[in-house]
Coordinates of C-alpha atoms in Angstrom, one line a residue:
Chain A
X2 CA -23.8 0.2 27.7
X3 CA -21.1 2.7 29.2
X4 CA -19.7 4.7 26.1
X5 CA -16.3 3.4 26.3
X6 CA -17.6 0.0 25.7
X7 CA -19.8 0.8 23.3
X8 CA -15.8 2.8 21.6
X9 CA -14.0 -0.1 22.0
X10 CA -16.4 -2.2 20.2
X11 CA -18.0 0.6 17.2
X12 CA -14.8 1.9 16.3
X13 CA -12.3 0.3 13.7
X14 CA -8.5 1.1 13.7
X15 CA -9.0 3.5 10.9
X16 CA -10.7 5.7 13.1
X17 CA -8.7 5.1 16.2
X18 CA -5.0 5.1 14.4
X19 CA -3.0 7.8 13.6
X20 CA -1.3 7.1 10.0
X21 CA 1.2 9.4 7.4
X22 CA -0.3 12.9 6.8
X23 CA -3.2 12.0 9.3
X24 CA -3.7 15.9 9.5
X25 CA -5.4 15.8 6.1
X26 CA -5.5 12.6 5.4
X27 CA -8.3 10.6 7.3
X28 CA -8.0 7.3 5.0
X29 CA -6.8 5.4 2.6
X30 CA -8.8 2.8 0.5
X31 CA -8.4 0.1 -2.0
X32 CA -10.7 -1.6 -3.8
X33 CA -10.2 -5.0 -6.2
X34 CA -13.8 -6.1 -8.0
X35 CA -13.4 -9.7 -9.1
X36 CA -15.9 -12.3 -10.7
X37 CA -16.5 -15.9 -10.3
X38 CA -16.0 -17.2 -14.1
X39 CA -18.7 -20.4 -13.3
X40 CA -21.3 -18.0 -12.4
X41 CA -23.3 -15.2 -13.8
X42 CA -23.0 -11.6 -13.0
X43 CA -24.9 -10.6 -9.9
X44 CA -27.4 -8.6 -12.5
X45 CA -28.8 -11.7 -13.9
X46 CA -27.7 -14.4 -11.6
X47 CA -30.1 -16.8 -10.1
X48 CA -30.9 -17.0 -6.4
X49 CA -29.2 -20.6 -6.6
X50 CA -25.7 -19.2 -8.4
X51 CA -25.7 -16.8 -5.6
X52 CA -26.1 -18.7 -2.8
X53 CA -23.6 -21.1 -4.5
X54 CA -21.1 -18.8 -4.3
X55 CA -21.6 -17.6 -0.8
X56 CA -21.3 -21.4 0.2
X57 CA -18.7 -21.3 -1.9
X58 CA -16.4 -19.1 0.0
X59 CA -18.1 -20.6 3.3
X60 CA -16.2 -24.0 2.5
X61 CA -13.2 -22.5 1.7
X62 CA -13.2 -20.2 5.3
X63 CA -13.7 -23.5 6.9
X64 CA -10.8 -25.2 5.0
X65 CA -8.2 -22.7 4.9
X66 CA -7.1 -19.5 6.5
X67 CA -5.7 -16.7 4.7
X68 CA -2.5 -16.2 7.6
X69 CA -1.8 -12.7 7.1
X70 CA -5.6 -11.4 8.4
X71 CA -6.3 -14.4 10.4
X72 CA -10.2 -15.9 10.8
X73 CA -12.0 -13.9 8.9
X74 CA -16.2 -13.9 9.8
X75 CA -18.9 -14.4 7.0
X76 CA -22.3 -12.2 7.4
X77 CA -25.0 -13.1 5.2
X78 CA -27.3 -9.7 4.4
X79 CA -30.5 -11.5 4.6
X80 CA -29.5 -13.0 8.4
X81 CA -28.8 -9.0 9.4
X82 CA -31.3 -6.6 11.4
X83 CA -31.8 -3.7 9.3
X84 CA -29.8 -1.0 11.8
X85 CA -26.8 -3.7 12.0
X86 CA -26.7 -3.6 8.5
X87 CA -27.0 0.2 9.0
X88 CA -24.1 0.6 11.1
X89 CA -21.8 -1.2 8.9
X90 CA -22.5 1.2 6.1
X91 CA -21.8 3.8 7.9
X92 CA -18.3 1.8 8.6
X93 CA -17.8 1.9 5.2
X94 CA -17.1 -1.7 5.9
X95 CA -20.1 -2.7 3.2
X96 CA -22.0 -0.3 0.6
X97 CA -25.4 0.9 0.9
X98 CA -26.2 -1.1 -2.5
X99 CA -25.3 -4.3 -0.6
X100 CA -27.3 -3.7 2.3
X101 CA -30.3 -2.7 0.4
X102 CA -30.7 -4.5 -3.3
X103 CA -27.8 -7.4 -2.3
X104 CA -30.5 -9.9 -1.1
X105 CA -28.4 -12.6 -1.6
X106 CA -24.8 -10.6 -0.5
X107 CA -22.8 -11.0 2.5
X108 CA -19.4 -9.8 3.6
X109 CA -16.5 -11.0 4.9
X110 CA -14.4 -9.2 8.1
X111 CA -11.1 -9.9 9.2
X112 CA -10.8 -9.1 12.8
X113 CA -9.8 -5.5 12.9
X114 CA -12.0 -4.7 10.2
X115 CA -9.1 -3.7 7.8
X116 CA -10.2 -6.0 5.3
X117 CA -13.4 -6.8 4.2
X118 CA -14.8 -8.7 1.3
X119 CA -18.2 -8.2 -0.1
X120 CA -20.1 -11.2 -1.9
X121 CA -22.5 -11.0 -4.6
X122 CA -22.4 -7.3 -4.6
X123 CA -22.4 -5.7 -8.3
X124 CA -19.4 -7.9 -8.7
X125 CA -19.5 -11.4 -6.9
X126 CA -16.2 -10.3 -4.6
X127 CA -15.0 -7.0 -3.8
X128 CA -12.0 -7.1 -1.7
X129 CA -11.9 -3.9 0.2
X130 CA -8.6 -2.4 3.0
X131 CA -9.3 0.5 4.4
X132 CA -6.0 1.9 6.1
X133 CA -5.7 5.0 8.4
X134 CA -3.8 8.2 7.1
X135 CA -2.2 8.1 3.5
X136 CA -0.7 4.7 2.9
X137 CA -2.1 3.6 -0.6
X138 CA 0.6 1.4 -1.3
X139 CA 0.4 -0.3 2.1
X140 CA -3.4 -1.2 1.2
X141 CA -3.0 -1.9 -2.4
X142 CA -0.2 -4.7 -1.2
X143 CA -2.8 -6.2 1.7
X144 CA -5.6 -6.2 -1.0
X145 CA -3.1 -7.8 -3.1
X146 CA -2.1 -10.3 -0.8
X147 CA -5.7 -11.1 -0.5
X148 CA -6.6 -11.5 -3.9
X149 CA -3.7 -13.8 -4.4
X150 CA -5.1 -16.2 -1.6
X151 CA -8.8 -15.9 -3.1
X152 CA -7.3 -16.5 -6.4
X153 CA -5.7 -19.8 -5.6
X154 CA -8.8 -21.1 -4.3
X155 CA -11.3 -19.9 -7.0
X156 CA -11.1 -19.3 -11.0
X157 CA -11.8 -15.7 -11.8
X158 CA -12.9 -14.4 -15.0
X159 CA -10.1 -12.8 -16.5
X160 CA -9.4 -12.2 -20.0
X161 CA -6.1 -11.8 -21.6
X162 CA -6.9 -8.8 -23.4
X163 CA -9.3 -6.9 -20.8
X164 CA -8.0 -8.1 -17.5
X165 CA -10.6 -8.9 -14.7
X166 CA -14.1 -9.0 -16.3
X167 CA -16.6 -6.8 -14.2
X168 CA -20.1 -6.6 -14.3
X169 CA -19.9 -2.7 -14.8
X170 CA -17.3 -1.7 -18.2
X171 CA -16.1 1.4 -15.8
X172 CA -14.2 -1.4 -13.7
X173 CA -12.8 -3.7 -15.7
X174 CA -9.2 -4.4 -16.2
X175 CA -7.7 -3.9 -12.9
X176 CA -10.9 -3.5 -11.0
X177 CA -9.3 -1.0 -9.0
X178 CA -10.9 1.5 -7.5
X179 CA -8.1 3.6 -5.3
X180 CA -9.8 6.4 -2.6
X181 CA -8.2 8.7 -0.2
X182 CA -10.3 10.7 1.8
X183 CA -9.2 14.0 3.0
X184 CA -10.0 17.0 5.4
X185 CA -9.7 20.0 3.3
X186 CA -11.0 23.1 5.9
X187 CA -8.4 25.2 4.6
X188 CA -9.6 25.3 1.0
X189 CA -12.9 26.0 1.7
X190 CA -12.2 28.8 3.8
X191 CA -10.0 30.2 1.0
X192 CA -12.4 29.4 -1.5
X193 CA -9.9 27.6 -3.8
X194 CA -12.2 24.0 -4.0
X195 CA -14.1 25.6 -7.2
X196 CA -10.7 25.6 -8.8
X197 CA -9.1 22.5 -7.8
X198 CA -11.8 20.1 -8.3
X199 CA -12.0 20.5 -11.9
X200 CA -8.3 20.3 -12.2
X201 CA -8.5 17.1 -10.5
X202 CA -11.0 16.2 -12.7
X203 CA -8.9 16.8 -16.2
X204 CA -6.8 14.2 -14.9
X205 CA -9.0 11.6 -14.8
X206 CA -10.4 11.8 -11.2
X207 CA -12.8 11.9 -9.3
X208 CA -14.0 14.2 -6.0
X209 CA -16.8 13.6 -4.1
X210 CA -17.8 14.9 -0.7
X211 CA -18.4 12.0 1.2
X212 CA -21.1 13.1 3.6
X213 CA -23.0 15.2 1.4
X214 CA -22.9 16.1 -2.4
X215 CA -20.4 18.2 -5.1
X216 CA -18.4 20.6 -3.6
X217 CA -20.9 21.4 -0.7
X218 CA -18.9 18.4 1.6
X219 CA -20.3 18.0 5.2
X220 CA -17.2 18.6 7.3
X221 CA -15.4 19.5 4.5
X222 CA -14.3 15.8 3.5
X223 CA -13.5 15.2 0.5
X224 CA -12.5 11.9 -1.1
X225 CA -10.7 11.5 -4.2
X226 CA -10.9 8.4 -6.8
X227 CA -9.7 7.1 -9.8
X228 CA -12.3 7.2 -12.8
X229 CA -9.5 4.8 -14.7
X230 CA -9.2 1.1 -14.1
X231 CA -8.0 -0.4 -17.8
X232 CA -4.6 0.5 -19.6
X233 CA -2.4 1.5 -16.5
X234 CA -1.0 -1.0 -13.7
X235 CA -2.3 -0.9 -10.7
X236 CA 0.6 0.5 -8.9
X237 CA 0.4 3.5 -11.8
X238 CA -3.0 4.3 -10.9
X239 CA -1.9 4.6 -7.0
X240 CA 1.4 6.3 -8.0
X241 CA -0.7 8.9 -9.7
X242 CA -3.6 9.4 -6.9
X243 CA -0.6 9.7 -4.6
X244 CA 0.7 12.4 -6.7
X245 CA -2.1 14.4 -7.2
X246 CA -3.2 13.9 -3.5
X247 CA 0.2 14.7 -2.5
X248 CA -0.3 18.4 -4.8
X249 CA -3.7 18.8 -2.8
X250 CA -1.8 18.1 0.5
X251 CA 0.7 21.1 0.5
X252 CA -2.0 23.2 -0.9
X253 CA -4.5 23.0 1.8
X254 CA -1.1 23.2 4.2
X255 CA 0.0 26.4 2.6
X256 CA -3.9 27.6 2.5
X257 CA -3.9 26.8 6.6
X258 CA -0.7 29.2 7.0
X259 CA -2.0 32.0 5.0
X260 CA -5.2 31.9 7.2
X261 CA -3.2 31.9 10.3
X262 CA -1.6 35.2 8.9
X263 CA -4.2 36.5 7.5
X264 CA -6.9 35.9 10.0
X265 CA -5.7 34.4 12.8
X266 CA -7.6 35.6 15.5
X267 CA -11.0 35.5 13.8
X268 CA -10.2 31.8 12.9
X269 CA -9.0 30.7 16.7
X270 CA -12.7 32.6 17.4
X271 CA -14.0 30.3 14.8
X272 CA -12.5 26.8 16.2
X273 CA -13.6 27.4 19.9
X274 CA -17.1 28.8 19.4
X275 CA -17.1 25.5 17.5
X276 CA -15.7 23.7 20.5
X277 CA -18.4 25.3 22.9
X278 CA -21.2 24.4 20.5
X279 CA -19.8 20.7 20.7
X280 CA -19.0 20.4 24.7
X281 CA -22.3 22.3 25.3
X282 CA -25.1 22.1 23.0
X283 CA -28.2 19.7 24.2
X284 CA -30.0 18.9 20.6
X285 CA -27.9 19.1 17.3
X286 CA -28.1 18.2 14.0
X287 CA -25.7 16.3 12.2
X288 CA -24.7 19.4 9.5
X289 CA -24.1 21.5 12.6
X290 CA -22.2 18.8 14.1
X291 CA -20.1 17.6 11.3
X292 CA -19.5 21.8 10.9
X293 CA -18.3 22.3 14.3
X294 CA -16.1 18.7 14.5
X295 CA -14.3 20.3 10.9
X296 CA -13.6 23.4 13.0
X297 CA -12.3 21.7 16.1
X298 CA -10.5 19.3 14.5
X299 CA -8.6 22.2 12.4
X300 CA -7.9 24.0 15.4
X301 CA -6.0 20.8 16.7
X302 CA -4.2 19.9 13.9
X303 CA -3.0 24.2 13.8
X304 CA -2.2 23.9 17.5
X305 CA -5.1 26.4 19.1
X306 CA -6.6 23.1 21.0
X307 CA -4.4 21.0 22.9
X308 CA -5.2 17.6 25.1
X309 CA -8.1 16.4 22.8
X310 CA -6.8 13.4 20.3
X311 CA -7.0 14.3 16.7
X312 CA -8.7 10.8 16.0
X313 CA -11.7 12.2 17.4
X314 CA -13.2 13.9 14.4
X315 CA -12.9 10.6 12.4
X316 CA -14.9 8.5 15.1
X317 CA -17.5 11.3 15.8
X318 CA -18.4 11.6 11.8
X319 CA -18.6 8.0 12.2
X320 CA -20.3 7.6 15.3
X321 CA -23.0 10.6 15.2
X322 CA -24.4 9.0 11.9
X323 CA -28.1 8.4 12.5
X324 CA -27.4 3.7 12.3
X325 CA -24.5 4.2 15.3
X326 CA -26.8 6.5 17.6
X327 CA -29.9 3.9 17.4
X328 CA -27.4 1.5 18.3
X329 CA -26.3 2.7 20.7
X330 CA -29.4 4.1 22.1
X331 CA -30.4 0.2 21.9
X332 CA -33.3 1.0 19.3
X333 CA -34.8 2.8 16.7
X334 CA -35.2 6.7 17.7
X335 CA -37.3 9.8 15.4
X336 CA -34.8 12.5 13.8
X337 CA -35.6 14.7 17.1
X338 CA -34.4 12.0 19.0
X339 CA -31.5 11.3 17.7
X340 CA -30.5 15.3 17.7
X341 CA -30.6 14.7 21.7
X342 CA -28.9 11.7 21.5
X343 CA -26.2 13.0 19.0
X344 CA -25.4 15.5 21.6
X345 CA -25.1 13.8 24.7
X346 CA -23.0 11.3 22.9
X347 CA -20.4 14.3 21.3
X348 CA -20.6 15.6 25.1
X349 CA -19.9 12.4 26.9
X350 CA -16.9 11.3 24.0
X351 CA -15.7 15.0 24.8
X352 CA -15.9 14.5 28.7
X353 CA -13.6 11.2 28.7
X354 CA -10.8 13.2 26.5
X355 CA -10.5 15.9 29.2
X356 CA -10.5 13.4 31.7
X357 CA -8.1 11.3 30.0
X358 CA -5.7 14.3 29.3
X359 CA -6.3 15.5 33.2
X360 CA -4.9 12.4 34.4
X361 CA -1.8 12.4 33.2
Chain B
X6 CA -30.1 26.5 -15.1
X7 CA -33.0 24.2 -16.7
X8 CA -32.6 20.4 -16.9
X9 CA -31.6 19.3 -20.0
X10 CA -34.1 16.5 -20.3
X11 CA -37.7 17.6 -19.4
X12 CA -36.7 21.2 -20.0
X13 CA -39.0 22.5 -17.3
X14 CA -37.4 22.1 -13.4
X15 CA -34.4 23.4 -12.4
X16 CA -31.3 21.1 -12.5
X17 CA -30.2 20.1 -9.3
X18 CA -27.5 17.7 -10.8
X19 CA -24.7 18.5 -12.5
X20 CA -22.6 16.5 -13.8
X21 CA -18.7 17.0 -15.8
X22 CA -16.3 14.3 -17.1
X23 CA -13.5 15.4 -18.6
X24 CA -11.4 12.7 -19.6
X25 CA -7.9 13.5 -21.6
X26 CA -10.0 16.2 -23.0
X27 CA -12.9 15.0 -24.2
X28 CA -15.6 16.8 -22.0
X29 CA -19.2 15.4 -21.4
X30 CA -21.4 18.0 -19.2
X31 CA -24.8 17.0 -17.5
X32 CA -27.8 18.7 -16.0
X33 CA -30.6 17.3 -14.9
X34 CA -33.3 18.1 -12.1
X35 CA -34.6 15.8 -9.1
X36 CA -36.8 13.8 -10.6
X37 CA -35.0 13.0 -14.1
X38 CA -32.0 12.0 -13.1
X39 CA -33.8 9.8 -11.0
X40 CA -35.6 8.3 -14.0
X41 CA -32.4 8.2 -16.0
X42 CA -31.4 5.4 -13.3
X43 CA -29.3 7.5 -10.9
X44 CA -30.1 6.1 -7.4
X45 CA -29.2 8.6 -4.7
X46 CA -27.5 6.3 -1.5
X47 CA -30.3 5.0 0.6
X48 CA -29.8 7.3 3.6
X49 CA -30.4 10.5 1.5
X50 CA -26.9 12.2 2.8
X51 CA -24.4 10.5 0.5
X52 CA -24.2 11.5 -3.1
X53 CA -24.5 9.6 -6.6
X54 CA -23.1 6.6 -7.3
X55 CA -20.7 7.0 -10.2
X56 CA -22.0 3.4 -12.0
X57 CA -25.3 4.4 -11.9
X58 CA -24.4 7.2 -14.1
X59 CA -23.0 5.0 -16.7
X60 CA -26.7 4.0 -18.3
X61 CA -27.4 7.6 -19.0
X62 CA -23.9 8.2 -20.6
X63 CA -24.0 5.9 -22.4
X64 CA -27.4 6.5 -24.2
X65 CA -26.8 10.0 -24.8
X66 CA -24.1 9.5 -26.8
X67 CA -25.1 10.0 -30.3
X68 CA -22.7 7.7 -32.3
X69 CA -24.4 5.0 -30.1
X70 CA -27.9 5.1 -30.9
X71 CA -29.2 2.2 -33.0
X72 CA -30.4 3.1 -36.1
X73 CA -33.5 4.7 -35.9
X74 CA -35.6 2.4 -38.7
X75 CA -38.7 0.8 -38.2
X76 CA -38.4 -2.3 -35.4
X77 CA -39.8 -4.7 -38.7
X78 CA -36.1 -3.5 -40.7
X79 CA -33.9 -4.3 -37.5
X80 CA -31.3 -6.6 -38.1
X81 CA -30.8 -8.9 -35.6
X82 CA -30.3 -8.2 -31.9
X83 CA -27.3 -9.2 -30.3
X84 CA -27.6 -11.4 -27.8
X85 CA -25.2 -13.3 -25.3
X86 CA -25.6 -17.1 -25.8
X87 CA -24.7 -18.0 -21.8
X88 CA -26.6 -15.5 -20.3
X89 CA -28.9 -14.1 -22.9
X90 CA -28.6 -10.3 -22.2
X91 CA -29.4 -8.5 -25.5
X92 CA -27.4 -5.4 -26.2
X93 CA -30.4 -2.8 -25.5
X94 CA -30.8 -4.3 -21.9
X95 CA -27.1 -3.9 -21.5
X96 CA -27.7 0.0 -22.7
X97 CA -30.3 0.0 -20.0
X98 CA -28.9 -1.5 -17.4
X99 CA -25.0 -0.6 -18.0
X100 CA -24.2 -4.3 -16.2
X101 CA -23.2 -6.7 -18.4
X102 CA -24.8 -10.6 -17.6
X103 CA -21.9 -12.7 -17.5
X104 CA -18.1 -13.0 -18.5
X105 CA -19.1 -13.7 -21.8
X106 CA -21.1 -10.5 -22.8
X107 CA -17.4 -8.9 -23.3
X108 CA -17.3 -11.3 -25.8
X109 CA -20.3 -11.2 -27.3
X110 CA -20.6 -7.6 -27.4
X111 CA -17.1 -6.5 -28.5
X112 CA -17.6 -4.9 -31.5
X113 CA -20.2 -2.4 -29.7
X114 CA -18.4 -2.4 -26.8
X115 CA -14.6 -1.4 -27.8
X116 CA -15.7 2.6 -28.3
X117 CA -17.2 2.9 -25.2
X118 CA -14.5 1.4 -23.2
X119 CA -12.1 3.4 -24.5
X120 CA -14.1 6.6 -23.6
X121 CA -14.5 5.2 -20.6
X122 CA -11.1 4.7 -19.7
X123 CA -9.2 7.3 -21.2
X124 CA -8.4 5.8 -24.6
X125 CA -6.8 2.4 -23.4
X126 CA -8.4 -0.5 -24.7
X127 CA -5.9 -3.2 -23.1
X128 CA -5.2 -4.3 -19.8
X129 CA -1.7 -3.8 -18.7
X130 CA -1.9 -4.8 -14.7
X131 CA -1.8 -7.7 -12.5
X132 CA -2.4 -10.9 -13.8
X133 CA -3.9 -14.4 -11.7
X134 CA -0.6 -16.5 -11.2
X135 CA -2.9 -19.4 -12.2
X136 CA -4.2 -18.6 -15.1
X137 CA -1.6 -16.1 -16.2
X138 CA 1.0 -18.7 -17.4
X139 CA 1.2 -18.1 -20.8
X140 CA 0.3 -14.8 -20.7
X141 CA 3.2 -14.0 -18.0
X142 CA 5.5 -15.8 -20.4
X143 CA 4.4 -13.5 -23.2
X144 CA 4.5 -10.2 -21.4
X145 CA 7.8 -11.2 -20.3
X146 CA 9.1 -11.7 -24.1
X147 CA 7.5 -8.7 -25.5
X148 CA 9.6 -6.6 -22.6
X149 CA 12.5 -8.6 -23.0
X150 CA 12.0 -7.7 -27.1
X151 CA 11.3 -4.0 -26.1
X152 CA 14.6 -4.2 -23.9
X153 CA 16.6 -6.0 -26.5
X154 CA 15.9 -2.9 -29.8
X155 CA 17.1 -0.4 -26.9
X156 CA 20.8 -2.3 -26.7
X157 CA 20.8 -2.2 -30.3
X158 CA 20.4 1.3 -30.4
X159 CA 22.7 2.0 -27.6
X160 CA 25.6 -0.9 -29.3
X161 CA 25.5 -2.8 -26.5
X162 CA 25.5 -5.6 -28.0
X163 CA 27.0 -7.8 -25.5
X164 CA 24.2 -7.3 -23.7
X165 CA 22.2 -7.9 -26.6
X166 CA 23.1 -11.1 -27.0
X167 CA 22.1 -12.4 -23.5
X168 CA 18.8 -10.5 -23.8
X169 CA 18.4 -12.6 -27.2
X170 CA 19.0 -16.2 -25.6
X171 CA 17.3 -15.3 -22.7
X172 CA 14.1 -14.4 -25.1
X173 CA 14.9 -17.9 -27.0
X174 CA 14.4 -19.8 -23.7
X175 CA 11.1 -18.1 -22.7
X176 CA 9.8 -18.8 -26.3
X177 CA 10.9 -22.4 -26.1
X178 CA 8.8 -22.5 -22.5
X179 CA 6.2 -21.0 -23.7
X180 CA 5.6 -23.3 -27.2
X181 CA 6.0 -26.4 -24.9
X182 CA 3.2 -24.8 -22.4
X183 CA 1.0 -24.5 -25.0
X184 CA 1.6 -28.0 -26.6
X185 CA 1.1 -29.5 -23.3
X186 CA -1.6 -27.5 -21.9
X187 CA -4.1 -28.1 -24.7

């Protein structure tokens, strides 16, 4: 399969789209949990409960269809091959505890992949939107939207008092789980994350490094969560993220300027040895390449690189992950392969930008 | 530093909630936080899941533990009738079974969630239309009451008024719901 292909088909329009602060902020997620109140929790449920429910929401795709996100497909986990499973992971379309210990999960897609519902995860529904750039509210309203259709069709268990029963006490209430992932180069060069992530943390949330663990992110991405789902509305809880995302914004904006003062030169040094590696190298590993994509990506969004799209270090984090490159090398392939592999496919994706921006 | 539970490896975990002040630290190496039920994402790169962190929390917290007598003295263990999870496979699982558990396990449950969840203990967010008659109806009256002692305060009492009939009418809805509904 040519590699544009392959693009047009692995990469969802979070990747692809530009959205509101899309120089630090890759994506937005929202995430509603929500239980069937005729069935057990997915911890204890029976293998026919669960497949109840999937057929369950089977019969009600057939019936109706929801007319904001159009048809929406149904994948059953135990009907997937292991790397398809992979890939969607890697997505973040489904979660690695639904493709490995959901035996009797499955998801559901909307076409462009903004919306996707899991099945008999932890909880037995987990609406998910995944939106480009920072628009929170934009995603809470389509998961919203969503959860009212679902919610005319099936009796959740909801309690006047508690809100939306989960199957784990740290979601229940709104079952919200609000994320925003960010790129935050400029506050690891200036060696400020040690102080912000605890500050973050006082009030109530969370930061992870999504490709790697504590403050040691891969790429330096970071994504931010709340820890609190009863007590506040759910717009509150986005309201809040927003604000203390918005505080982490104009921090790692003023920590880009002071490095352009400060260190201009070595930094520009820093960005195209990082570009070379990228357009050049034969066998790399994903640290090194996630490293170098950080760097060239900064050195876009600071204006050093011109004529390569800034989308691109969104799909490559995506697309060098080890499920993509077996699927796209059309089978399974040993950690030394998939360094090669990695490679070529960085330096082909990096060919058809510079073509593309020679062109015009 | 030295994990806190085997006291022998290095930690290689570390761990700090701090939720409106109240501040629980963490250490643990490799292999007990692994035992402790963390699961590390299947492909090795991604970090902890946050739920799977719960279990441990919540059996290190002192004011949890059951009493330590002999198993012969134990009162009775709670137990969910629908789904019959007991309260020490909910401390070991941190999932509950069913809907019901909530229920069931209230009384244990209520200190935990507030930790949890930065003191709240009630749910003030979206509601399912369907089910949510009555409870919209009542939300709506308590606002409207909360609405009505400010216009006191302020003597508007024009405005008052109207807030008071309009409170009348939702109480009046909201009786006849309930006579017909059950």
């Amino acid at each position: 399969m040519s590699l544009e292909r392959f693009l047009n088909q692995a990469v969802s329009s979070w990747m692809s789209k530009d959205g509101p602060d899309s120089d630090i902020v890759l994506s937005s997620r929202i995430r509603l949990a929500r239980n069937l109140e005729a069935y057990k929790f997915p911890t204890v449920f029976s293998h026919e409960e669960a497949k109840r429910i999937i057929s369950d929401m089977e019969n009600l795709l057939r019936q109706e269809t929801m007319p904001k996100f159009g048809p929406m497909e149904l994948l059953k986990i135990d009907e997937m091959q292991p790397l398809q499973k992979r890939v969607l992971v890697e997505k973040h379309l489904i979660s690695p505890n639904l493709a490995e210990e959901s035996p009797y999960g499955a998801v559901l897609l909307s076409e462009n992949e903004e919306v996707s519902i899991m099945v008999n995860e932890e909880d037995h529904i987990r609406i998910q939107c995944l939106f480009p750039g920072l628009q929170l509210a934009e995603a809470l309203e389509a998961a919203n939207e969503m959860d009212d259709w679902l919610e005319q069709h099936l009796q959740y268990a909801f309690d006047e008092k508690l809100g939306y029963l989960t199957s784990c006490p740290t979601n229940v209430g709104t079952g919200l789980r609000a994320s925003v992932m960010m790129h935050l180069p400029g506050l690891i060069l200036t060696h400020q994350m040690g102080r912000i992530i605890p500050a973050i943390n006082q009030l109530g949330f969370v930061v992870r490094g999504i490709y790697g663990e504590g403050s040691e992110a891969l790429g330096n991405i970071f994504q931010i969560s709340n820890q609190i789902t009863l007590g506040k509305a759910e717009e509150d809880i986005c309201r809040d993220l927003m604000g203390v995302v918005s505080q982490i914004i104009s921090q790692e904006r003023s920590a880009r300027e002071a490095l352009r003062k400060t260190s201009n030169i070595q930094l520009e040094d820093r960005v195209f040895r990082s570009l070379g590696v990228l357009t050049n190298s034969r066998i790399i590993e994903s640290k090194e390449a996630a490293r170098c994509l950080s760097d060239v990506r900064l050195g876009i969004d600071m204006g050093y690189i011109e004529n390569i799209s800034k989308t691109i270090l969104n799909e490559l984090m995506i697309l060098t992950q080890p499920g993509f490159l077996q699927q796209y090398a059309g089978g399974p392939l040993r950690p030394h392969e998939r360094d090669i592999r990695r490679a070529a496919l960085i330096r082909e994706r990096f060919q058809m930008e510079f073509k593309k921006f020679g062109e015009e | 530093m030295i994990c806190q539970e085997c006291n022998q490896r290095p930690a290689a975990l570390h761990f700090t909630k701090i939720v409106n002040g109240e501040k629980t630290e963490v250490h643990l190496c490799e292999k007990c936080a692994q035992e402790k039920g963390e699961m590390f994402m299947f492909n090795g790169e991604a970090g902890l899941s946050f739920n799977n962190l719960l279990a441990g929390l919540l059996n290190i917290d002192p004011s949890f533990k059951q009493p330590s007598q002999s198993p012969f003295h134990q009162e009775e263990i709670l137990q969910c009738q629908h789904c019959s999870m007991t309260f020490p496979q909910f401390l070991k699982v941190g999932r509950f079974g069913c809907a019901r558990c909530y229920e069931t396990f209230q009384d244990q449950l209520k200190p935990v969630i507030r930790r949890l969840h930065g003191g709240n203990w009630a749910h003030n967010g979206k509601i399912p239309k369907r089910i949510g008659g009555s409870i919209h109806l009542r939300k709506q009256i308590e606002e409207l009451k909360h609405n009505l002692r400010e216009s006191i305060s302020r003597e508007e009492f024009e405005q008052a008024a109207s807030i008071r009939d309009e409170i009348r009418q939702l109480e009046k809805r909201l009786s006849a719901s309930h006579e017909g509904g059950e």
